[in-house]
Amino acid sequence: MSVLIKSVRLYGEGDPVDVLVADGEIADIGTGLSGDEVVDATGCVLLPGFVDLHTHLREPGREDTETIETGSAAAALGGYTAVFAMANTNPVADSPVVTDYVRRRGEEVGLVDVHPVGAVTVGLKGEQLAEMGMMAAGTGRVRVFSDDGMCVYDPLIMRRALEYASTLGVLIAQHAEEPRLTKGAVAHEGPNAARLGLTGWPRAAEESIVARDALLARDAGAKVHICHASTAGTVEILKWAKSQGIQITAEVTPHHLLLDDSRLETYDAVNKVNPPLREKSDVEALRAGLAQGVIDCVATDHAPHAEQDKCCEFSQARPGMLGLETALSVIVETMVNTGLLDWRGVARVMSERPAEIAGLDDQGRPIEIGEPANLTIVDPSASSKVDKLNSLAKNTPFRGMELPGRVVGTMLRGRVTALNGEVRR
Ligand code: DOR
Ligand code: ZN
């Protein structure tokens, strides 16, 4: 069955065209085309399907907050065609038993390509390297490894992990947080946390690890990827490291591009996240860094949590925010409507760069005849109030906000996975 995307502007450029999709590929691009199913995309922009390098799907272990199935649905609704499922599950994804399962379950659900992330160290404890080789060789085909949630803090373990990863041809993604500087920390260290009596998480805890890992990657001739960059100083260090030819890449989350620590005023733990929301000056630096390519891409750090783990004392609440279904709108608000990125730029930071960083050869591809039909249709003129989302968990800090741009439809290898807010299983 063929699908015709009717009257859409590729990357928001030029005149509207029709895009015919058949057998999983883009079969034709032109005007006056016809197909079996027609998706009217008048006024919409066509982009390559989004790729999220950083998603917590919570299966196995916390299926009360999200599953591979519910998270895949949220991803499809958010315009994603591939997500990387983080390893901090229970049990931890530190062996092929778990990573093979995550890949297979993602395939069964079939709404988005679910790539398992393997742990760098056994049990995320930071002490002993996990069997990365076995996870890479298994049916899970793991290509990205991370202890996310925890930092690979020991410099010798990190050095060995980078060396090992480089011989395997896989990527290490670091959650940069020097744990001795963040003991008991729940909020960005600054005037707001001080006034509110919250223990501070200093910028240096992130920046010192980013700088250290840049040097370790340089010496190992390895690649390193920095998760959720959150400070102006991190942007400066990345700029320096890239200027030295170090193979370092970085992501930023939608929430760090929009929100700052003035949100803490209410003590509502929906605003608690790790790394924490920083100051306005950091938000500005992150936006500029993303626009200039110093930060390579956007990653959601979609982190579902149960009501009882969020609606409690701020210090006891778990850190993390939902992100998959709101990412595009937050990027339109912070990057497109501010003139920092055009739609080509959105394609770069939400699809092309993350696909390149993870080494996916069928995602983030140009919208051309013969290319795999992993596509996202966006209505740039729509605007809506964030209300109920489709994740199992409810912890979105964006609830009630009026945000621009809407994902109208998503297509995975030519199959419509979401259309007009409905998932197509
Ligand atoms: O806020 C966060 N939540 N940061 C992390 O690093 C982990 C994540 C989670 O798993 O909830
Ligand atoms: Zn993290």
CSV table of C-alpha atoms and ligand atoms in Angstrom, one decimal:
chain,number,residue,atom,x,y,z
A,1,MET,CA,0.0,0.0,0.0
A,2,SER,CA,1.4,3.4,-0.9
A,3,VAL,CA,0.9,6.6,1.1
A,4,LEU,CA,0.8,10.0,-0.5
A,5,ILE,CA,1.8,13.0,1.7
A,6,LYS,CA,0.0,15.7,-0.2
A,7,SER,CA,1.1,19.3,-0.5
A,8,VAL,CA,4.0,19.5,2.0
A,9,ARG,CA,7.0,21.8,2.1
A,10,LEU,CA,10.3,19.8,2.4
A,11,TYR,CA,12.3,21.3,5.2
A,12,GLY,CA,9.8,24.2,5.1
A,13,GLU,CA,11.5,25.4,1.9
A,14,GLY,CA,10.1,26.1,-1.6
A,15,ASP,CA,6.7,25.3,-3.0
A,16,PRO,CA,4.5,22.5,-1.6
A,17,VAL,CA,5.0,19.1,-3.3
A,18,ASP,CA,3.5,15.6,-3.0
A,19,VAL,CA,5.7,12.9,-1.6
A,20,LEU,CA,4.8,9.3,-2.6
A,21,VAL,CA,5.9,6.5,-0.2
A,22,ALA,CA,5.9,2.9,-1.2
A,23,ASP,CA,7.7,-0.3,-0.1
A,24,GLY,CA,9.2,1.6,2.8
A,25,GLU,CA,10.9,4.2,0.6
A,26,ILE,CA,10.3,7.6,-0.9
A,27,ALA,CA,9.1,6.5,-4.3
A,28,ASP,CA,8.4,9.9,-5.9
A,29,ILE,CA,8.4,13.6,-5.3
A,30,GLY,CA,6.4,15.9,-7.5
A,31,THR,CA,3.0,17.5,-8.1
A,32,GLY,CA,-0.3,15.9,-8.9
A,33,LEU,CA,0.8,12.5,-7.6
A,34,SER,CA,-1.7,9.9,-6.3
A,35,GLY,CA,-1.5,7.0,-3.8
A,36,ASP,CA,-3.6,4.5,-1.9
A,37,GLU,CA,-3.9,6.6,1.3
A,38,VAL,CA,-3.7,10.3,1.1
A,39,VAL,CA,-2.4,12.4,4.1
A,40,ASP,CA,-3.3,16.0,3.5
A,41,ALA,CA,-0.3,18.0,4.7
A,42,THR,CA,-1.3,21.4,3.4
A,43,GLY,CA,0.6,24.1,5.3
A,44,CYS,CA,2.9,21.5,6.9
A,45,VAL,CA,6.7,21.0,6.9
A,46,LEU,CA,8.2,17.6,6.1
A,47,LEU,CA,11.3,16.6,8.1
A,48,PRO,CA,13.3,13.4,8.5
A,49,GLY,CA,12.0,11.4,11.5
A,50,PHE,CA,13.4,12.5,14.8
A,51,VAL,CA,16.0,10.4,16.6
A,52,ASP,CA,16.3,10.6,20.4
A,53,LEU,CA,19.7,9.5,21.8
A,54,HIS,CA,18.4,9.6,25.4
A,55,THR,CA,15.1,8.1,26.5
A,56,HIS,CA,14.1,6.2,29.6
A,57,LEU,CA,11.5,3.6,28.8
A,58,ARG,CA,11.5,1.9,32.3
A,59,GLU,CA,11.1,-1.6,31.0
A,60,PRO,CA,12.2,-3.9,32.7
A,61,GLY,CA,11.4,-2.9,36.2
A,62,ARG,CA,9.2,0.1,36.4
A,63,GLU,CA,6.4,-0.8,34.0
A,64,ASP,CA,4.0,1.2,36.3
A,65,THR,CA,5.6,4.4,34.9
A,66,GLU,CA,6.3,3.5,31.2
A,67,THR,CA,6.8,0.4,29.1
A,68,ILE,CA,8.5,-0.1,25.8
A,69,GLU,CA,5.0,-0.1,24.3
A,70,THR,CA,3.7,3.1,25.9
A,71,GLY,CA,7.0,4.9,25.4
A,72,SER,CA,7.1,3.9,21.8
A,73,ALA,CA,3.6,5.3,21.4
A,74,ALA,CA,4.7,8.6,23.0
A,75,ALA,CA,7.7,8.7,20.7
A,76,ALA,CA,5.7,8.1,17.6
A,77,LEU,CA,3.3,10.9,18.6
A,78,GLY,CA,6.3,13.2,19.2
A,79,GLY,CA,7.6,12.6,15.7
A,80,TYR,CA,10.3,10.1,16.6
A,81,THR,CA,11.3,7.2,14.4
A,82,ALA,CA,14.2,6.0,16.6
A,83,VAL,CA,14.9,6.2,20.3
A,84,PHE,CA,17.8,5.0,22.5
A,85,ALA,CA,16.5,3.3,25.6
A,86,MET,CA,18.8,4.1,28.6
A,87,ALA,CA,20.3,1.3,30.6
A,88,ASN,CA,19.2,2.3,34.2
A,89,THR,CA,16.4,-0.2,34.3
A,90,ASN,CA,15.9,-2.9,36.9
A,91,PRO,CA,17.7,-5.2,36.2
A,92,VAL,CA,20.3,-2.9,34.7
A,93,ALA,CA,20.9,-3.4,31.0
A,94,ASP,CA,24.5,-4.5,31.6
A,95,SER,CA,24.2,-7.8,29.8
A,96,PRO,CA,22.8,-9.2,26.5
A,97,VAL,CA,19.9,-10.8,28.5
A,98,VAL,CA,18.5,-7.3,28.9
A,99,THR,CA,19.7,-5.5,25.8
A,100,ASP,CA,18.5,-8.3,23.5
A,101,TYR,CA,15.1,-8.2,25.2
A,102,VAL,CA,14.7,-4.4,24.8
A,103,ARG,CA,15.6,-4.6,21.0
A,104,ARG,CA,13.1,-7.5,20.5
A,105,ARG,CA,10.3,-6.0,22.5
A,106,GLY,CA,10.7,-2.7,20.5
A,107,GLU,CA,10.5,-4.7,17.3
A,108,GLU,CA,7.3,-6.4,18.4
A,109,VAL,CA,5.7,-3.1,19.2
A,110,GLY,CA,6.9,-1.7,15.9
A,111,LEU,CA,6.1,2.0,16.4
A,112,VAL,CA,9.7,3.3,16.5
A,113,ASP,CA,13.2,1.7,16.3
A,114,VAL,CA,14.1,1.0,19.9
A,115,HIS,CA,17.9,0.8,20.3
A,116,PRO,CA,19.1,-0.5,23.6
A,117,VAL,CA,21.8,1.4,25.4
A,118,GLY,CA,24.1,-0.9,27.4
A,119,ALA,CA,25.6,0.0,30.7
A,120,VAL,CA,29.3,0.9,30.8
A,121,THR,CA,29.9,-0.6,34.2
A,122,VAL,CA,28.3,-3.6,36.0
A,123,GLY,CA,25.1,-2.5,37.8
A,124,LEU,CA,26.0,1.2,37.0
A,125,LYS,CA,28.3,1.1,40.0
A,126,GLY,CA,31.2,2.6,38.2
A,127,GLU,CA,33.6,-0.1,39.4
A,128,GLN,CA,33.9,-2.8,36.8
A,129,LEU,CA,33.4,-2.6,33.1
A,130,ALA,CA,30.3,-4.4,31.8
A,131,GLU,CA,30.6,-6.9,28.9
A,132,MET,CA,30.3,-4.3,26.2
A,133,GLY,CA,31.6,-6.7,23.6
A,134,MET,CA,28.9,-9.2,24.3
A,135,MET,CA,26.2,-6.7,24.2
A,136,ALA,CA,27.5,-5.3,20.9
A,137,ALA,CA,27.6,-8.8,19.4
A,138,GLY,CA,24.2,-9.9,20.7
A,139,THR,CA,20.9,-9.6,18.9
A,140,GLY,CA,20.5,-6.2,20.7
A,141,ARG,CA,23.4,-4.9,18.6
A,142,VAL,CA,24.3,-2.3,21.1
A,143,ARG,CA,26.2,0.7,19.7
A,144,VAL,CA,25.8,3.2,22.5
A,145,PHE,CA,26.8,2.6,26.1
A,146,SER,CA,26.0,4.8,29.1
A,147,ASP,CA,25.7,4.6,32.9
A,148,ASP,CA,23.2,7.5,32.6
A,149,GLY,CA,21.7,8.5,35.9
A,150,MET,CA,25.2,7.8,37.3
A,151,CYS,CA,28.5,9.2,36.1
A,152,VAL,CA,31.4,7.0,35.2
A,153,TYR,CA,33.3,9.0,37.8
A,154,ASP,CA,36.5,7.0,38.2
A,155,PRO,CA,39.0,8.4,35.6
A,156,LEU,CA,40.8,5.1,35.1
A,157,ILE,CA,37.5,3.2,34.5
A,158,MET,CA,36.4,5.9,32.1
A,159,ARG,CA,39.8,5.7,30.3
A,160,ARG,CA,39.5,2.0,29.9
A,161,ALA,CA,35.9,2.3,28.8
A,162,LEU,CA,36.9,4.7,26.1
A,163,GLU,CA,39.7,2.5,24.9
A,164,TYR,CA,37.5,-0.5,24.8
A,165,ALA,CA,34.7,1.4,23.0
A,166,SER,CA,37.1,2.7,20.4
A,167,THR,CA,38.3,-0.8,19.5
A,168,LEU,CA,34.7,-2.0,19.4
A,169,GLY,CA,33.6,1.0,17.3
A,170,VAL,CA,30.9,1.9,19.8
A,171,LEU,CA,30.1,5.2,21.6
A,172,ILE,CA,30.3,6.1,25.3
A,173,ALA,CA,27.7,8.6,26.4
A,174,GLN,CA,28.6,10.3,29.7
A,175,HIS,CA,26.3,11.6,32.4
A,176,ALA,CA,28.8,14.3,33.6
A,177,GLU,CA,28.4,14.7,37.3
A,178,GLU,CA,31.4,14.6,39.7
A,179,PRO,CA,29.6,12.8,42.6
A,180,ARG,CA,31.7,14.2,45.3
A,181,LEU,CA,30.5,17.7,44.4
A,182,THR,CA,26.8,16.8,44.3
A,183,LYS,CA,26.2,14.8,47.5
A,184,GLY,CA,22.7,15.5,48.6
A,185,ALA,CA,22.2,18.1,45.8
A,186,VAL,CA,18.7,18.7,44.6
A,187,ALA,CA,18.9,22.0,42.7
A,188,HIS,CA,21.3,24.3,40.8
A,189,GLU,CA,23.8,25.9,43.2
A,190,GLY,CA,22.9,29.6,43.1
A,191,PRO,CA,20.9,32.4,44.7
A,192,ASN,CA,17.6,30.6,44.2
A,193,ALA,CA,18.6,27.4,45.9
A,194,ALA,CA,20.3,29.3,48.7
A,195,ARG,CA,17.2,31.3,49.4
A,196,LEU,CA,14.9,28.3,49.2
A,197,GLY,CA,17.1,26.2,51.4
A,198,LEU,CA,17.9,23.5,48.7
A,199,THR,CA,21.3,21.8,48.6
A,200,GLY,CA,23.1,23.0,45.5
A,201,TRP,CA,24.5,21.1,42.5
A,202,PRO,CA,27.4,23.3,41.3
A,203,ARG,CA,28.2,23.8,37.6
A,204,ALA,CA,31.7,22.6,38.2
A,205,ALA,CA,30.5,19.1,38.9
A,206,GLU,CA,29.4,18.9,35.3
A,207,GLU,CA,32.1,21.0,33.7
A,208,SER,CA,35.0,19.2,35.4
A,209,ILE,CA,33.9,15.8,34.0
A,210,VAL,CA,33.3,17.2,30.5
A,211,ALA,CA,36.8,18.7,30.5
A,212,ARG,CA,38.4,15.5,31.9
A,213,ASP,CA,36.6,13.3,29.5
A,214,ALA,CA,37.6,15.5,26.5
A,215,LEU,CA,41.2,14.9,27.5
A,216,LEU,CA,40.7,11.2,28.0
A,217,ALA,CA,39.0,10.9,24.6
A,218,ARG,CA,41.9,12.8,23.0
A,219,ASP,CA,44.5,10.5,24.5
A,220,ALA,CA,42.5,7.3,23.7
A,221,GLY,CA,41.7,8.6,20.1
A,222,ALA,CA,38.1,7.7,21.1
A,223,LYS,CA,34.8,9.4,20.7
A,224,VAL,CA,32.8,10.6,23.7
A,225,HIS,CA,29.3,12.0,23.9
A,226,ILE,CA,28.1,14.3,26.6
A,227,CYS,CA,24.6,13.8,27.9
A,228,HIS,CA,22.3,16.7,28.7
A,229,ALA,CA,24.7,19.6,28.7
A,230,SER,CA,23.4,22.2,31.1
A,231,THR,CA,25.8,25.0,31.7
A,232,ALA,CA,27.4,27.9,29.9
A,233,GLY,CA,30.8,26.6,30.9
A,234,THR,CA,30.2,23.2,29.3
A,235,VAL,CA,29.5,25.0,26.1
A,236,GLU,CA,32.9,26.8,26.4
A,237,ILE,CA,34.7,23.5,27.1
A,238,LEU,CA,33.0,21.8,24.2
A,239,LYS,CA,34.0,24.7,21.9
A,240,TRP,CA,37.6,24.4,23.0
A,241,ALA,CA,37.7,20.6,22.7
A,242,LYS,CA,36.2,20.6,19.2
A,243,SER,CA,38.7,23.3,18.2
A,244,GLN,CA,41.4,20.8,19.2
A,245,GLY,CA,40.0,18.1,17.0
A,246,ILE,CA,38.8,16.0,19.9
A,247,GLN,CA,36.0,13.7,18.9
A,248,ILE,CA,33.4,15.0,21.4
A,249,THR,CA,29.7,15.5,20.8
A,250,ALA,CA,26.9,16.7,23.0
A,251,GLU,CA,23.2,16.9,23.4
A,252,VAL,CA,20.9,19.4,25.2
A,253,THR,CA,17.4,18.7,26.5
A,254,PRO,CA,14.3,20.7,25.6
A,255,HIS,CA,13.8,21.5,29.3
A,256,HIS,CA,17.2,23.0,29.7
A,257,LEU,CA,16.5,25.2,26.6
A,258,LEU,CA,13.3,26.6,28.0
A,259,LEU,CA,13.2,26.5,31.8
A,260,ASP,CA,15.4,27.9,34.5
A,261,ASP,CA,15.7,27.6,38.3
A,262,SER,CA,13.2,30.4,39.0
A,263,ARG,CA,10.7,27.5,38.6
A,264,LEU,CA,11.8,26.1,42.0
A,265,GLU,CA,9.8,28.8,43.9
A,266,THR,CA,6.8,26.4,44.4
A,267,TYR,CA,8.9,23.5,45.6
A,268,ASP,CA,7.0,21.4,43.0
A,269,ALA,CA,9.2,18.4,42.3
A,270,VAL,CA,7.9,18.3,38.7
A,271,ASN,CA,10.8,20.8,38.2
A,272,LYS,CA,13.4,18.5,39.8
A,273,VAL,CA,15.7,17.0,37.2
A,274,ASN,CA,19.3,15.9,36.9
A,275,PRO,CA,21.3,17.9,35.9
A,276,PRO,CA,19.1,20.7,37.5
A,277,LEU,CA,17.4,23.6,35.7
A,278,ARG,CA,20.1,26.3,35.7
A,279,GLU,CA,20.1,30.1,35.3
A,280,LYS,CA,18.8,32.3,32.5
A,281,SER,CA,22.4,32.9,31.4
A,282,ASP,CA,23.0,29.2,31.0
A,283,VAL,CA,19.7,28.8,29.0
A,284,GLU,CA,20.9,31.5,26.6
A,285,ALA,CA,24.4,29.9,26.2
A,286,LEU,CA,22.8,26.5,25.5
A,287,ARG,CA,20.6,28.0,22.8
A,288,ALA,CA,23.5,29.7,21.2
A,289,GLY,CA,25.6,26.6,21.5
A,290,LEU,CA,23.0,24.5,19.8
A,291,ALA,CA,22.4,27.1,17.0
A,292,GLN,CA,26.2,27.2,16.3
A,293,GLY,CA,26.7,23.4,16.4
A,294,VAL,CA,28.9,23.4,19.5
A,295,ILE,CA,26.1,21.3,21.0
A,296,ASP,CA,25.3,18.8,18.3
A,297,CYS,CA,21.7,17.8,19.0
A,298,VAL,CA,18.6,17.7,21.1
A,299,ALA,CA,17.9,14.7,23.2
A,300,THR,CA,14.8,14.5,25.5
A,301,ASP,CA,16.0,12.6,28.6
A,302,HIS,CA,12.4,11.5,28.7
A,303,ALA,CA,12.2,10.4,32.4
A,304,PRO,CA,8.8,9.1,33.5
A,305,HIS,CA,8.2,8.8,37.2
A,306,ALA,CA,5.3,7.6,39.3
A,307,GLU,CA,3.0,10.1,41.2
A,308,GLN,CA,4.3,8.9,44.6
A,309,ASP,CA,7.9,9.5,43.5
A,310,LYS,CA,7.2,13.1,42.4
A,311,CYS,CA,4.4,14.3,44.8
A,312,CYS,CA,6.5,14.3,47.9
A,313,GLU,CA,9.2,16.3,49.7
A,314,PHE,CA,11.4,18.0,47.1
A,315,SER,CA,14.5,16.3,48.5
A,316,GLN,CA,12.9,12.9,48.3
A,317,ALA,CA,11.5,13.2,44.8
A,318,ARG,CA,13.1,11.5,41.9
A,319,PRO,CA,14.7,13.7,39.2
A,320,GLY,CA,13.4,13.7,35.7
A,321,MET,CA,10.7,15.0,33.3
A,322,LEU,CA,8.7,13.7,30.4
A,323,GLY,CA,10.0,14.9,27.0
A,324,LEU,CA,9.0,12.8,24.0
A,325,GLU,CA,5.7,14.4,23.2
A,326,THR,CA,6.6,18.0,23.8
A,327,ALA,CA,10.2,18.1,22.4
A,328,LEU,CA,9.3,19.5,18.9
A,329,SER,CA,7.1,22.3,20.4
A,330,VAL,CA,9.7,23.3,22.9
A,331,ILE,CA,12.3,23.5,20.1
A,332,VAL,CA,9.9,25.6,17.9
A,333,GLU,CA,9.4,28.0,20.9
A,334,THR,CA,13.1,28.3,21.9
A,335,MET,CA,15.0,27.9,18.6
A,336,VAL,CA,12.7,28.5,15.6
A,337,ASN,CA,10.5,31.3,16.9
A,338,THR,CA,13.6,33.1,18.2
A,339,GLY,CA,15.2,32.9,14.8
A,340,LEU,CA,18.1,30.7,16.0
A,341,LEU,CA,17.3,27.8,13.8
A,342,ASP,CA,15.3,27.3,10.5
A,343,TRP,CA,13.6,24.0,9.6
A,344,ARG,CA,16.9,22.7,8.1
A,345,GLY,CA,18.4,23.4,11.4
A,346,VAL,CA,15.6,21.5,13.2
A,347,ALA,CA,16.2,18.5,10.9
A,348,ARG,CA,19.9,18.7,11.8
A,349,VAL,CA,19.6,18.8,15.6
A,350,MET,CA,16.6,16.5,16.0
A,351,SER,CA,17.4,13.9,13.3
A,352,GLU,CA,20.5,14.1,11.2
A,353,ARG,CA,23.2,14.7,13.9
A,354,PRO,CA,21.8,12.2,16.4
A,355,ALA,CA,21.6,9.5,13.7
A,356,GLU,CA,25.2,10.3,12.7
A,357,ILE,CA,26.4,10.3,16.3
A,358,ALA,CA,24.9,6.9,16.9
A,359,GLY,CA,25.9,5.5,13.6
A,360,LEU,CA,22.4,4.8,12.2
A,361,ASP,CA,22.5,4.6,8.5
A,362,ASP,CA,18.8,4.5,7.8
A,363,GLN,CA,17.7,7.5,9.9
A,364,GLY,CA,18.3,11.2,9.5
A,365,ARG,CA,18.6,10.7,5.8
A,366,PRO,CA,17.8,13.3,3.1
A,367,ILE,CA,14.2,13.6,1.9
A,368,GLU,CA,15.0,12.2,-1.6
A,369,ILE,CA,13.7,9.5,-3.9
A,370,GLY,CA,15.0,6.1,-2.9
A,371,GLU,CA,15.7,7.0,0.7
A,372,PRO,CA,14.0,5.2,3.6
A,373,ALA,CA,10.7,6.8,4.4
A,374,ASN,CA,11.3,7.7,8.1
A,375,LEU,CA,9.5,11.0,8.1
A,376,THR,CA,7.8,13.5,10.4
A,377,ILE,CA,5.1,16.0,9.3
A,378,VAL,CA,4.9,19.2,11.4
A,379,ASP,CA,2.3,21.9,11.4
A,380,PRO,CA,4.3,25.0,12.1
A,381,SER,CA,1.3,27.3,12.6
A,382,ALA,CA,-0.6,25.2,15.1
A,383,SER,CA,-0.3,26.0,18.8
A,384,SER,CA,-1.8,24.2,21.8
A,385,LYS,CA,-1.9,24.0,25.5
A,386,VAL,CA,0.0,21.0,26.9
A,387,ASP,CA,-2.6,18.9,28.6
A,388,LYS,CA,-2.8,15.1,29.0
A,389,LEU,CA,0.1,13.2,27.4
A,390,ASN,CA,0.1,9.6,26.3
A,391,SER,CA,3.0,8.4,28.5
A,392,LEU,CA,1.9,6.3,31.5
A,393,ALA,CA,3.5,8.8,33.9
A,394,LYS,CA,2.3,12.4,34.2
A,395,ASN,CA,5.4,14.4,35.2
A,396,THR,CA,5.6,17.1,32.6
A,397,PRO,CA,6.7,20.6,33.7
A,398,PHE,CA,5.1,22.0,30.5
A,399,ARG,CA,1.5,21.3,31.6
A,400,GLY,CA,-0.7,24.3,31.0
A,401,MET,CA,1.8,26.0,28.7
A,402,GLU,CA,0.7,27.2,25.3
A,403,LEU,CA,3.4,25.9,22.9
A,404,PRO,CA,3.8,26.4,19.1
A,405,GLY,CA,4.1,23.7,16.4
A,406,ARG,CA,2.5,20.3,16.3
A,407,VAL,CA,3.6,16.9,15.0
A,408,VAL,CA,0.8,15.9,12.6
A,409,GLY,CA,2.1,12.6,11.5
A,410,THR,CA,5.0,10.2,11.8
A,411,MET,CA,6.1,7.5,9.3
A,412,LEU,CA,8.5,4.6,10.1
A,413,ARG,CA,9.8,2.8,6.9
A,414,GLY,CA,6.7,3.9,5.0
A,415,ARG,CA,4.2,2.9,7.6
A,416,VAL,CA,2.2,5.6,9.3
A,417,THR,CA,2.8,5.2,13.1
A,418,ALA,CA,1.0,8.3,14.3
A,419,LEU,CA,-1.5,10.7,12.6
A,420,ASN,CA,-3.4,13.6,14.1
A,421,GLY,CA,-2.7,12.6,17.7
A,422,GLU,CA,-3.6,8.9,17.2
A,423,VAL,CA,-1.2,6.1,17.3
A,424,ARG,CA,-1.5,3.5,14.5
A,425,ARG,CA,-0.5,0.1,15.9
B,1,DOR,O1,16.7,13.7,35.7
B,1,DOR,C1,17.1,12.6,35.4
B,1,DOR,N1,16.4,11.5,35.4
B,1,DOR,N2,18.4,12.5,35.1
B,1,DOR,C2,19.1,11.3,34.9
B,1,DOR,O2,20.3,11.3,34.7
B,1,DOR,C3,18.3,10.1,35.1
B,1,DOR,C4,16.9,10.2,34.8
B,1,DOR,C5,16.1,9.1,35.3
B,1,DOR,O3,16.4,7.9,35.1
B,1,DOR,O4,15.0,9.4,35.9
B,2,ZN,ZN,21.6,11.7,32.9
